[in-house]
Every structure is written in C-alpha cells, then in structure tokens.
Coordinates of C-alpha atoms and ligand atoms in Angstrom, one line a residue:
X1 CA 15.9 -20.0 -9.8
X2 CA 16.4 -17.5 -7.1
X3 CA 17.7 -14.9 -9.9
X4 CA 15.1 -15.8 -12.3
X5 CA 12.6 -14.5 -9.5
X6 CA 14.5 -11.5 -8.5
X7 CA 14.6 -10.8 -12.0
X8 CA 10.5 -11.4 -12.7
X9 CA 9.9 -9.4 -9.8
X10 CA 12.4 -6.9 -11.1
X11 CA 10.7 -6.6 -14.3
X12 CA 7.1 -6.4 -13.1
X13 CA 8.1 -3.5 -11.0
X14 CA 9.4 -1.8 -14.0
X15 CA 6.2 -2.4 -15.8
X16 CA 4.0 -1.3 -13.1
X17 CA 5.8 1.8 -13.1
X18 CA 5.8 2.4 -16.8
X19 CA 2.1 1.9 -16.8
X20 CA 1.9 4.3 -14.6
X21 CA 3.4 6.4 -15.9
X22 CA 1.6 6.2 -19.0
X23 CA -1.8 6.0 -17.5
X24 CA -0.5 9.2 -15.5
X25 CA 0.0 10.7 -18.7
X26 CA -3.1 9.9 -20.3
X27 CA -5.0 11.2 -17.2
X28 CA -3.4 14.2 -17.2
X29 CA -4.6 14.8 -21.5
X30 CA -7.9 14.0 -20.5
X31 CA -7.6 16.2 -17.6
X32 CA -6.0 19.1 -20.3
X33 CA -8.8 18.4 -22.6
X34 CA -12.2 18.1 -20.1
X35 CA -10.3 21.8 -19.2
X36 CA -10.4 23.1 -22.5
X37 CA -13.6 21.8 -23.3
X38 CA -15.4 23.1 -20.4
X39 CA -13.5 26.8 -20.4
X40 CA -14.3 27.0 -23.5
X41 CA -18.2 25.9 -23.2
X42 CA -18.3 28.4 -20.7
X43 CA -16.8 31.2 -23.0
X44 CA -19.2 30.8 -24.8
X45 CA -22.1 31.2 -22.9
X46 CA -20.4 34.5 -20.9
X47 CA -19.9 36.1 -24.4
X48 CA -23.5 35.3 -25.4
X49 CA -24.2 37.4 -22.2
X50 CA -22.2 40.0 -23.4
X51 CA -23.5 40.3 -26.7
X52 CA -27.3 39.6 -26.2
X53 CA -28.5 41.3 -22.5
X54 CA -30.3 44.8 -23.3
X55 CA -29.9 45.4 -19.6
X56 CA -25.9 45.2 -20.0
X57 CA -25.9 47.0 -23.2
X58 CA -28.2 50.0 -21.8
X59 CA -25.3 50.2 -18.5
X60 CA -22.4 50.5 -21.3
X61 CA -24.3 53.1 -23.2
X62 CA -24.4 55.2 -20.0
X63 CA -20.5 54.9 -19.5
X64 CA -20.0 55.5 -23.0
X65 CA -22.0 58.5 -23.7
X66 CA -20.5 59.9 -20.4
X67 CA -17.1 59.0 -21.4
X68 CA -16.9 60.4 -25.0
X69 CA -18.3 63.4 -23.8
X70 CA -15.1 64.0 -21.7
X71 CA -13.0 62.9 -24.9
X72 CA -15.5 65.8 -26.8
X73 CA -14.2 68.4 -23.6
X74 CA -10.6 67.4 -23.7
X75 CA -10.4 67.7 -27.4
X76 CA -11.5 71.3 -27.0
X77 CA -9.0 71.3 -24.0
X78 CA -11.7 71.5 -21.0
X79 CA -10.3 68.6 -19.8
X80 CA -7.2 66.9 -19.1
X81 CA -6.3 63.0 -19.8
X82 CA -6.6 62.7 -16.0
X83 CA -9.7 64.2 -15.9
X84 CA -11.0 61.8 -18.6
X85 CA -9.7 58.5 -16.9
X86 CA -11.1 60.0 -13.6
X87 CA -14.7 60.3 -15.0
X88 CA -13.8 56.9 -16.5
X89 CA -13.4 55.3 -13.0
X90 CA -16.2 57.5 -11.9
X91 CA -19.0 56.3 -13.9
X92 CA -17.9 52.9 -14.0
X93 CA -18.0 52.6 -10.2
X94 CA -21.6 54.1 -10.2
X95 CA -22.7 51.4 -12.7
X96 CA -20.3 48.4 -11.6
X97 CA -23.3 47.3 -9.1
X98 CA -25.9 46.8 -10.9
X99 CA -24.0 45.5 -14.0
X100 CA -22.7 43.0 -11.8
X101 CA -26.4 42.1 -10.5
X102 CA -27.3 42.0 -14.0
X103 CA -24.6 39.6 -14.7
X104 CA -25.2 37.3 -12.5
X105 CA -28.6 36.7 -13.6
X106 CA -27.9 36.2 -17.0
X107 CA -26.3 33.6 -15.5
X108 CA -28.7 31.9 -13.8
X109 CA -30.8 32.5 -17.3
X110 CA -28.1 30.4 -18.8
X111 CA -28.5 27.7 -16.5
X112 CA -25.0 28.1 -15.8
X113 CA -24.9 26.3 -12.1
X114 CA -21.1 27.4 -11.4
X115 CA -20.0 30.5 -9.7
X116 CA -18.8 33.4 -12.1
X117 CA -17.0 36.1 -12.4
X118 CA -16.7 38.3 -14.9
X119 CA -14.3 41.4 -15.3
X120 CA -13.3 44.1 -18.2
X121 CA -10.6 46.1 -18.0
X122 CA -9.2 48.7 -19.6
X123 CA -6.0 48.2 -21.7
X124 CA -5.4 51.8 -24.0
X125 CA -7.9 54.5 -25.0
X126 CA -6.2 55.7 -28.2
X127 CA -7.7 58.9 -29.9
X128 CA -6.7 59.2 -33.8
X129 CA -7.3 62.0 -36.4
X130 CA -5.7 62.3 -39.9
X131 CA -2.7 63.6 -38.6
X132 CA -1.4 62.5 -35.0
X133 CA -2.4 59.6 -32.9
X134 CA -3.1 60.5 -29.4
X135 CA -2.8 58.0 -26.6
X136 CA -5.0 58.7 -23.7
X137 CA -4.3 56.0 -21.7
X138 CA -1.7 52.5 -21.9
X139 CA -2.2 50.1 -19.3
X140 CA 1.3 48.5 -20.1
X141 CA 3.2 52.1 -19.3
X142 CA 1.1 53.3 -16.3
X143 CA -0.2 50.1 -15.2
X144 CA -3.3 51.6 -13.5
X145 CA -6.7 49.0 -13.0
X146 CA -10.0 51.0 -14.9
X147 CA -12.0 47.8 -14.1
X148 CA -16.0 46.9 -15.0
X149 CA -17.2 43.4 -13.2
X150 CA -15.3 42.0 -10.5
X151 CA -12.2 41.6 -8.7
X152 CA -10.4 38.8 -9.9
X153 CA -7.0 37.1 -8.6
X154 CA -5.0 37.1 -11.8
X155 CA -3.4 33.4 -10.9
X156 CA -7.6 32.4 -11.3
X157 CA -8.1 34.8 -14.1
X158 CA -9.0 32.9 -17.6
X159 CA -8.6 34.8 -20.8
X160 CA -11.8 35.1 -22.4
X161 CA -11.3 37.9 -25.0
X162 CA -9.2 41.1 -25.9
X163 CA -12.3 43.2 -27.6
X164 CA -11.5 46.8 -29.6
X165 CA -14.1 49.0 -29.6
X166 CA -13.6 51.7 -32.5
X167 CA -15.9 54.7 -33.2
X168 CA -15.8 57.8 -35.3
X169 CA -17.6 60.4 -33.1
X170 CA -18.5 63.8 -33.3
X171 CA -19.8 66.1 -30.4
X172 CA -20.8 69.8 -30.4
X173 CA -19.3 72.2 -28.6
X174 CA -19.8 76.0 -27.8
X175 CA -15.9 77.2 -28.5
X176 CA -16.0 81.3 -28.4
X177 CA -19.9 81.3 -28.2
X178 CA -19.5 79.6 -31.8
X179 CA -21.3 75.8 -31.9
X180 CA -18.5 73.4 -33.4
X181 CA -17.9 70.3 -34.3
X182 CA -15.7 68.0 -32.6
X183 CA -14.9 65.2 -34.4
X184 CA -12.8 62.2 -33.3
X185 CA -11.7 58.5 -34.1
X186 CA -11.1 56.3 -30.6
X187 CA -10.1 52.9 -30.3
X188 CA -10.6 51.6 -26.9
X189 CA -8.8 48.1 -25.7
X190 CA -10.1 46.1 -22.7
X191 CA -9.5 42.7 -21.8
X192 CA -12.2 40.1 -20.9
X193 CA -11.4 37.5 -17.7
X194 CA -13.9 35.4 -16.0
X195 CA -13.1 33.1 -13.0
X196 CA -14.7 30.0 -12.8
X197 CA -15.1 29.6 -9.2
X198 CA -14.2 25.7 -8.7
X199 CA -13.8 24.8 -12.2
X200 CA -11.4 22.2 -11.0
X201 CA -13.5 20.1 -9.0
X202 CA -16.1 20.3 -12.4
X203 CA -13.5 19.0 -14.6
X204 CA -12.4 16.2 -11.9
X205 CA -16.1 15.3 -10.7
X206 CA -16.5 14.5 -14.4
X207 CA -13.1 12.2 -14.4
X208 CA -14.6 10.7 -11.5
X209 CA -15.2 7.4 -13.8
X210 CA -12.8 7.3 -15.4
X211 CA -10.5 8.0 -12.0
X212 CA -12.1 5.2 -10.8
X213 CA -11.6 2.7 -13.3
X214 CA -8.2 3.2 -13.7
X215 CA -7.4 3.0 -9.9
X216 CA -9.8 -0.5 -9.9
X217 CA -8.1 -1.5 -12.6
X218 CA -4.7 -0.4 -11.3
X219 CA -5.4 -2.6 -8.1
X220 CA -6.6 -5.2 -9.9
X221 CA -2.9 -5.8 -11.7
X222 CA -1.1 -4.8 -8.8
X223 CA -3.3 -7.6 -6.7
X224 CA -2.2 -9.8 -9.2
X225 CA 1.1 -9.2 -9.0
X226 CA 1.5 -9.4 -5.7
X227 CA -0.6 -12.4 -5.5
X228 CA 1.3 -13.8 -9.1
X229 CA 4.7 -13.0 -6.8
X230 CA 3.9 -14.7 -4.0
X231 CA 2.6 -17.7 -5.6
X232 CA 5.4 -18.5 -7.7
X233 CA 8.1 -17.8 -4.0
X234 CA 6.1 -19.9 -2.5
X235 CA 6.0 -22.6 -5.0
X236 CA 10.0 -22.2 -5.0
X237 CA 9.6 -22.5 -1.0
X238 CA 7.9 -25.5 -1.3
X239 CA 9.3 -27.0 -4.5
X240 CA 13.0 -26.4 -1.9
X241 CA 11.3 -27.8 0.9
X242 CA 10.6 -31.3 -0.8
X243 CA 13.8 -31.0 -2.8
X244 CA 15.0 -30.8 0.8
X245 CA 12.7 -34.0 2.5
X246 CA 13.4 -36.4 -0.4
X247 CA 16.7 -35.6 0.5
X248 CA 16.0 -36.5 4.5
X249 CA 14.3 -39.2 3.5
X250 CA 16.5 -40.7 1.3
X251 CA 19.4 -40.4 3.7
X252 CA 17.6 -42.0 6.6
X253 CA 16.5 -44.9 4.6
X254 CA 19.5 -46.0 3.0
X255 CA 21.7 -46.7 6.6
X256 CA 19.2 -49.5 7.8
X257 CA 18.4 -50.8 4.1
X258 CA 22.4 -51.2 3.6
X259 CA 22.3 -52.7 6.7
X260 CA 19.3 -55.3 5.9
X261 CA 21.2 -55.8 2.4
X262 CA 24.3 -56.9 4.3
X263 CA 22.2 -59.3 7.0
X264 CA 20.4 -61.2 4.4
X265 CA 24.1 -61.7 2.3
X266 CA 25.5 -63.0 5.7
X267 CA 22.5 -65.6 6.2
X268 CA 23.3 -66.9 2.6
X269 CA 27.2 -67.5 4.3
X270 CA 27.8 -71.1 4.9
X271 CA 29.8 -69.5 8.3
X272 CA 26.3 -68.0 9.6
X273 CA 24.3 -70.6 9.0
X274 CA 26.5 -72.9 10.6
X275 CA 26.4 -70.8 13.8
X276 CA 22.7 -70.9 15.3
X277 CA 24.2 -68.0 17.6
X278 CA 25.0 -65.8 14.5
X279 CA 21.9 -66.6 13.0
X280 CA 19.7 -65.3 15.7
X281 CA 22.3 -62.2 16.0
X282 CA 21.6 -61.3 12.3
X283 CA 17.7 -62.0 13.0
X284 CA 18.0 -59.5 15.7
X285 CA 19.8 -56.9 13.4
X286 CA 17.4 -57.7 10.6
X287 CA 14.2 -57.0 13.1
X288 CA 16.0 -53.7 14.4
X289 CA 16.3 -52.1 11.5
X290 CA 13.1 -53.5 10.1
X291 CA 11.7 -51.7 13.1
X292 CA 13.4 -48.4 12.4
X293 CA 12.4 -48.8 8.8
X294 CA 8.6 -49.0 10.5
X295 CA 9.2 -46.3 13.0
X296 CA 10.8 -43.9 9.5
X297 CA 7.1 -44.5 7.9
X298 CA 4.9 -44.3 11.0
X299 CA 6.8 -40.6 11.7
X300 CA 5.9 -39.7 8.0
X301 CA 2.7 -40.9 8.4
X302 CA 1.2 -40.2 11.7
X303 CA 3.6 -36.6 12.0
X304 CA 2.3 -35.1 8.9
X305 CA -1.4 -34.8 10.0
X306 CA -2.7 -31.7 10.8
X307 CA -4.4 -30.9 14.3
X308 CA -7.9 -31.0 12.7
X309 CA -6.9 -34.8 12.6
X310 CA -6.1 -35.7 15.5
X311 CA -8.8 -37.1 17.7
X312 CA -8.1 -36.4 21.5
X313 CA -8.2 -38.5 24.4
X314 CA -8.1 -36.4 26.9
X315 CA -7.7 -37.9 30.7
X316 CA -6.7 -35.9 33.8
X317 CA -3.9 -36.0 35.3
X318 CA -1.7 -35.1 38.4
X319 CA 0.6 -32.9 36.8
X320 CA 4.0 -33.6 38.7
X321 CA 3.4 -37.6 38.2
X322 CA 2.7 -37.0 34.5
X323 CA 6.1 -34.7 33.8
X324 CA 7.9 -36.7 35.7
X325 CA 7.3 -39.9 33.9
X326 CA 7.8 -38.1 31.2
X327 CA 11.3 -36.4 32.0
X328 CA 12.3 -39.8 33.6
X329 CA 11.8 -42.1 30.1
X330 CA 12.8 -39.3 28.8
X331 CA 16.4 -39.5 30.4
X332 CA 16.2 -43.0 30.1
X333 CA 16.0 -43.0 26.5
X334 CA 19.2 -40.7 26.0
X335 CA 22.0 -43.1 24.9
X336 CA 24.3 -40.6 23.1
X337 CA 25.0 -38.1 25.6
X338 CA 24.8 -37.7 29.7
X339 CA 22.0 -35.4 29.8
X340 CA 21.3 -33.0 33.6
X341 CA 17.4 -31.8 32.9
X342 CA 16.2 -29.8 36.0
X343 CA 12.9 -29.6 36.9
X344 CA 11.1 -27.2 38.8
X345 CA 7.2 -27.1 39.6
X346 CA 5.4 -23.7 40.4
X347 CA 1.6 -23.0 41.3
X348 CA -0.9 -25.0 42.8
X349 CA -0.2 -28.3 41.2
X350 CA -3.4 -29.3 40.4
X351 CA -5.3 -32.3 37.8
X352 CA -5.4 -31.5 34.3
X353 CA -7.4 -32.7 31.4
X354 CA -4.9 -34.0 28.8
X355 CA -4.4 -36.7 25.9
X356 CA -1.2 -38.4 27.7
X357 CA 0.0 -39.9 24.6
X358 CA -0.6 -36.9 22.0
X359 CA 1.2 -34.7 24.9
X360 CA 3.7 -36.7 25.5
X361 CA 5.0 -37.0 21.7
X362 CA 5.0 -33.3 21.7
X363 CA 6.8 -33.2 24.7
X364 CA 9.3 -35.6 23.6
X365 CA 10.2 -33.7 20.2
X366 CA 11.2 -31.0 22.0
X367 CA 13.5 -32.9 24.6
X368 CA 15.0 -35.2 21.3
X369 CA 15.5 -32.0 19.8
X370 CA 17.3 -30.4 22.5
X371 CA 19.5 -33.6 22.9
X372 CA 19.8 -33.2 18.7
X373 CA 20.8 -29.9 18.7
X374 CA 23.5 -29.5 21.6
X375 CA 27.1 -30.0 22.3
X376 CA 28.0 -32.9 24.7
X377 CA 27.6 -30.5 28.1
X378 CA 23.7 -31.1 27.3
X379 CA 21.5 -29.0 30.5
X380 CA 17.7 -29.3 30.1
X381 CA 15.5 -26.7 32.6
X382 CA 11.7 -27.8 32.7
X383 CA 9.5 -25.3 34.4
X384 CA 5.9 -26.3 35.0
X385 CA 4.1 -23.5 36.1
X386 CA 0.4 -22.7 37.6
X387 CA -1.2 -19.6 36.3
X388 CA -3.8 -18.4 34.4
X389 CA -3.1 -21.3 32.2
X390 CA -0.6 -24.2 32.6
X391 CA 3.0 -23.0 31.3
X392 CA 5.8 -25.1 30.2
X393 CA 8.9 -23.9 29.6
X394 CA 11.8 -26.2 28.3
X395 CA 15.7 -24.3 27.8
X396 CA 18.6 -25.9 26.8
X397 CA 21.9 -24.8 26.2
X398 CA 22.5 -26.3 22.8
X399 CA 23.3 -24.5 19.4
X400 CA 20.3 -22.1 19.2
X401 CA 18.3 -20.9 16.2
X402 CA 19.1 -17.9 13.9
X403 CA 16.1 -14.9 14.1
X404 CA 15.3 -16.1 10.2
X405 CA 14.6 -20.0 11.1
X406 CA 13.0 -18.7 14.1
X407 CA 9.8 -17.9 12.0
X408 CA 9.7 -21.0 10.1
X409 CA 11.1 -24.1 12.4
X410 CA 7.4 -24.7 13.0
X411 CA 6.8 -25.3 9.3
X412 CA 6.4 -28.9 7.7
X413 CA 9.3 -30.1 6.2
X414 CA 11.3 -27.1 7.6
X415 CA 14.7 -27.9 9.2
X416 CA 17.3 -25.2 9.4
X417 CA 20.2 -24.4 7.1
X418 CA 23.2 -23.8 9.8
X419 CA 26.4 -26.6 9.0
X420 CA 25.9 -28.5 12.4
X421 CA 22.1 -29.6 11.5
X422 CA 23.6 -31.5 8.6
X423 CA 24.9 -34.0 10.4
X424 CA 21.7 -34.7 12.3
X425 CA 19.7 -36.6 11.3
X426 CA 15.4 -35.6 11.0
X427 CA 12.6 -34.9 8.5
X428 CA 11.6 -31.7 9.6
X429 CA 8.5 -33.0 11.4
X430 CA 8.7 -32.8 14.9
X431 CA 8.2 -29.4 15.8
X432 CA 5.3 -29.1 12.8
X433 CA 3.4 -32.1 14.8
X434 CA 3.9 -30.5 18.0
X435 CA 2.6 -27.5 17.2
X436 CA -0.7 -29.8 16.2
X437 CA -0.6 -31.5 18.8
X438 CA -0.5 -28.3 20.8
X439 CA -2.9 -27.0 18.4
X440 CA -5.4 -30.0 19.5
X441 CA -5.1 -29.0 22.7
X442 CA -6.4 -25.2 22.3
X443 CA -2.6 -24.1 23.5
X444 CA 0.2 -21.9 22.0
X445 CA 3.4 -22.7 21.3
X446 CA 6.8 -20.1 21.3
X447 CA 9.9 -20.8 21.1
X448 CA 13.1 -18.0 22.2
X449 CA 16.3 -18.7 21.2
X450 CA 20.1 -17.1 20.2
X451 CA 22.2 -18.9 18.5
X452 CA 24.9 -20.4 19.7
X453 CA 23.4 -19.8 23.3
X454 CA 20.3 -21.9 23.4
X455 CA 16.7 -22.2 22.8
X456 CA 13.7 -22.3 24.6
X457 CA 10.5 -23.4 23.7
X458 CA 7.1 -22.1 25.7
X459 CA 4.0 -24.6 25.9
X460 CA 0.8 -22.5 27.1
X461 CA -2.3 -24.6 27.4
X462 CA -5.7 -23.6 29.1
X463 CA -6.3 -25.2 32.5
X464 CA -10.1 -25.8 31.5
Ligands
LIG501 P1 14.0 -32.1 12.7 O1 13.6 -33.5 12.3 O2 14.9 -31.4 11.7 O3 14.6 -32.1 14.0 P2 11.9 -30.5 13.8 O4 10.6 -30.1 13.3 O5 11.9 -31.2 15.1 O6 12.7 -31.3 12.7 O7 12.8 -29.2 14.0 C1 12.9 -28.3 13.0 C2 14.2 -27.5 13.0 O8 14.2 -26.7 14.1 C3 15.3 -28.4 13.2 O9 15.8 -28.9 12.0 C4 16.4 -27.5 13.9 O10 17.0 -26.8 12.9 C5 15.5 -26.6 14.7 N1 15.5 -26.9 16.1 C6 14.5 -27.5 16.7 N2 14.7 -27.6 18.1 C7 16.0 -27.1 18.3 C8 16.8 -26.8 19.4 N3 16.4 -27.2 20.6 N4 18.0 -26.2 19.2 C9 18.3 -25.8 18.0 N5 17.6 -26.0 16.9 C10 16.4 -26.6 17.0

C-alpha cells in the first residue's frame, strides 16, 4: 500500500511537471505570436508614416536634392567620395530634428499610444553608368553610421524594412565654361529599424488573461493534488490505525473471555460443584474478569470522547491534599513493580478550581503509563509548581519515545511501534483522553522525551 502511494504520488508529480511543461510551451507560442502580431501591426502603421506624411517627404527632398548635387560635383571631379558622405551627414543632421518632431506626431495621428523610435541608415550608395559600377559608400566594408531618426540600441532594434532607392539623374554643370550634362544612375540602400519602447509589457499586459487562468487553473490541480495526496495518506493512517485497535482490542478481550469460558466449564464439573468453596472461588474469577470485560468497554467508551464532551465539575481544591491523594492511590495501585515517585511542591500553594475526577484520570494515564513503559528500577519525579499558571511536570526513567511518535502519541488510537510496547498491553487511548481532559480544562499538554532515557510529560493549566 505504502508503494502504491509513493508510486501515485510519483506519478502525479510527473504529470504536474509535464503539464507544465506543456502549458510552458504553449505560453511561450502565444507569447511568439501576440509578438509577431503586434510588431507587425506596428510596421505597418510606421511605414504608412513613411509613405503618406508630405511633411517627411518635403525633409527627404531637401537631403536628396542636396545630396545628388554632390554626386553631380564629384562626377565632374569637384568633389571627393568623402566630400559627398560628409555633406551626407551634414544635411542630415540639419534636418534630423525636425524630421524626428515630425515623426513623432504622425504618431500620435496614428493613435499609436507606445513610444517610437524610428531610424534609417545608410547601407551603400552605388553610382552605375553603362560601363563601370562605382561604389561610393558600403556600410559592410567601412562600417561608418550615416543615420536619419534616432539612436537605437541594436539589441532593441526591430527590422522594419531594407528600402532601395534607384534614380536616373542628370545635373548641369559648367565644365571649361561649356554647360554639360551629367548624367548618372544611383542606387541607394538604407535600412529601416524602429524600437518599440516597452513592447514587452504590451504583448504581456495582453496575456494578462490568459496568464491568469492558467496560474488559477494551475493551482487549482495542484490544490487538488495536494489535497487528493493527503487524503488518501491519511485514509492509509487511519485505515492502519484501526487495523491497529481491532488488533488491541481483540488481544485484550480474548485473556478474560478464555478465562470466563474455562470458569463456566469448571462449574459444569461434578468436583466444583461439590466444593461450595470452589464454587464461590470460580464466582469470584467469573465477576473479575466480568469486571475487566466492563472496565475494556467503559475505556472505549468514555476515553474516546472528545473534550467538547466532557461536562466539568469543577471544585477547588488544596493543591498538595489533592496530588497527594492522588500520588498515594496511585502507588497503592502499583502491583507489578516497586515504584519510588518523588514529589516536590513549588510556589504559593494555593486553592484551585478543578474537576477532581476528570483530573485525576488524566493524571493517572500518565503515572500507568510511566509504570507501562519502564524497566523494573521504575523512579517517578512530580513537580507541582506555582507560577503564572499551575505546572505539572511528571519524569520517569522508563523506555522513552522516538522524535517521530513524539508528534503523534497524543493521537486516538496511536500507540508507538518500538518492540517493547508489544508486549504491553493498551488501546491507544490514554494519552488522546488526557489531552481532552486537559483540553476541558483550558490547559496544555507537552511531553519531552529520549528514548531509552525517559519521558516527561508537562501539564500547564490556568490558575483562574
Ligand atoms: P496506550 O494504551 O498504548 O498506553 P496511550 O495513549 O496512553 O496509549 O499512549 C500512547 C503511546 O505513547 C503508548 O503506546 C506509548 O508508546 C507511548 N507512551 C506513553 N507514555 C509513555 C511513557 N511514559 N514512556 C514511553 N512511552 C510512552
């Protein structure tokens, strides 16, 4: 049984983790495609920008037209490539602020409520004619940033487009006082990037739902599991612990029932019955164990109530009379063993409010106990102290408790599972009633123990 568990537990763990792992995976497509989606919604509005503002569109005229003039002044060798990517950087920078101003208000035409930023930058200016191909400029050789827009990080950089602008031109020029035509094909490269500022938190703020489901859901099975888990262990605890008690049970009733079995077959004898003598001898064996069969029940009964049940009496009493009496039948009750119980009283002694016969049962399981559980050099300490609440403190130097029954002696049913207990006899009720009784009285109980070196058990009860 106790495999079967391990196992069930084994394999729920094993498919809690495989569902998570597959609803990690799913989250993380969804995650992938909200991305895509909304990168690529917002593409499309920053293109439309591009395309459609006359404001934008006048700015790159004036870069242009100042730009393919210097290609017109370097084809008639007034200027140098340097000279052209210099006037480049120069007009751009001159227009870069209000193109950016510009930009950013197309935005907010757009309705676009997230932070952009837009950049284009230069990848090759490549001038062709019928015969040779003349490369100006090639960002992958002389990596060198011509940039319109922004500054963007390129880890936040996102690819919008790779645009090639081609024109056939042709300029005048004043070569040897004679007006000429220049004429020339360009292909100019540049490469698109925005930045969504905090595109993340978009994309996750509209996962938020989903998020959330699957974590309620998630905690819903895992509750379930847990609670599934602990259910069925502690249906195996108590399915062990009556397994256990009908054991108990059975083994205390069968000595006095053999024994009533055997009286009854000796008062059929002719040799009994014609002895008066033995008669009333197996009368008296008869009423013993009748009694002890009575006394079985009434523990059963009256010691498996809990402390809501019990109905106190409470009287008050002179303390050191009260323990006394108690420690004294006590002793007097101790036929199997010579017993030493020392008794020491601290504090003002004075009256409390008690129900003597409740108390005293309590009392009593612990002393049978310690007589139960102990070799044959049995000492007893009782300490009754006066403090801020009445303390009672009963050691003995018997076979102690492991840590592990520590936590459940207190249980119903519960008796612990070293070899010595075996051969005593109990139900696993004393303590469990105690503890109500104690309970009843608004006290605590503790107990403090090592094996093998003895146990003690602490009684704290409020004086008023
Ligand atoms: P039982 O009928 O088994 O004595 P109790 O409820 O009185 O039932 O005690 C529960 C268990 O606690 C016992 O079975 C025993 O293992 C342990 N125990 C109680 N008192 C002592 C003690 N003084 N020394 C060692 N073990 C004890």
């Amino acid at each position: 049984m106790k495999k079967k568990i391990k196992l069930l537990i084994a394999a729920a763990i094993f498919g809690l983790i495989a569902l998570s792992i597959i609803q990690g995976y799913l989250i993380n497509n969804t995650y992938k495609l909200k991305k895509d989606a909304f990168i690529n919604e917002m593409r499309r509005s920053v293109s439309q920008i591009d395309d459609f503002s006359p404001v934008l569109d006048s700015l790159s005229d004036i870069w242009q037209d100042h730009f393919l003039n210097k290609i017109a002044d370097y084809k008639v060798q007034q200027a140098t490539k340097a000279d052209i990517l210099k006037g480049l950087q120069f007009v751009i920078d001159s227009i870069n602020g209000p193109y950016k101003a510009e930009y950013q208000n197309e935005l907010k035409k757009l309705n676009i409520p997230y932070e952009i930023k837009f950049q284009k930058k230069v990848l090759a200016i490549v001038l062709e004619d019928s015969t040779q191909s003349d490369t100006i400029f090639d960002f992958y050789k002389t990596p060198k940033n011509i940039i319109l827009g922004n500054a963007i990080d390129n880890d936040k950089a996102i690819g919008l487009s790779t645009t090639l602008w081609q024109t056939d031109h042709t300029s005048s020029r004043t070569i040897n006082g004679e007006q000429k035509d220049i004429e020339f094909y360009l292909a100019f490269k540049t490469r698109d990037i925005m930045d969504l500022q905090g595109w993340r938190s978009v994309v996750i703020k509209e996962m938020m739902g989903l998020l959330l489901l699957s974590l309620i859901i998630f905690s819903v099975v895992i509750g379930l599991l847990y609670f599934s888990i602990k259910s069925l262990v502690l249906q195996k605890k108590i399915a062990d612990i009556k397994t256990d008690f009908v054991n108990n049970i059975t083994h205390e009733l069968k000595t006095p029932l053999a024994t009533l079995t055997l009286a009854t077959k000796m008062l059929k004898t002719k040799d009994v019955l014609a002895k008066p003598e033995m008669i009333n001898n197996t009368i008296g064996t008869i009423e013993r164990q009748n009694t002890r069969l009575q006394n079985l029940i009434d523990q059963v009964l009256s010691n498996s109530v809990g402390y809501q049940d019990i109905n106190l009496n409470k009287e008050s009493v002179n303390p050191r009379v009260y323990f006394d009496t108690v420690f004294d039948d006590f002793l007097l009750s101790v036929k199997s063993k010579s017993v030493q119980l020392n008794r020491a009283y601290e504090g003002d002694q004075k009256h409390i409010e008690l129900d003597r016969f409740y108390m005293t049962t309590a009392l009593l399981n612990i002393l049978d106990n310690a007589v139960k559980y102990s070799g044959e050099d049995l000492h007893i300490n009782c300490k009754i102290q006066f403090e801020e609440q009445l303390r009672i403190t009963i050691s003995d130097n018997g076979i102690g408790i492991s840590q592990k029954d520590k936590k459940q002696i207190f249980e119903k049913f519960y008796r612990a599972g070293h070899k010595e207990i075996h051969d005593v006899k109990g139900l696993g009720l004393g303590l469990y009633y105690t503890t109500e009784i104690v309970k009843a009285h608004l006290g605590t109980i503790e107990v403090k123990s090592l094996p093998s070196e003895g146990t003690t058990f602490i009684l704290k009860l409020p004086l008023n």
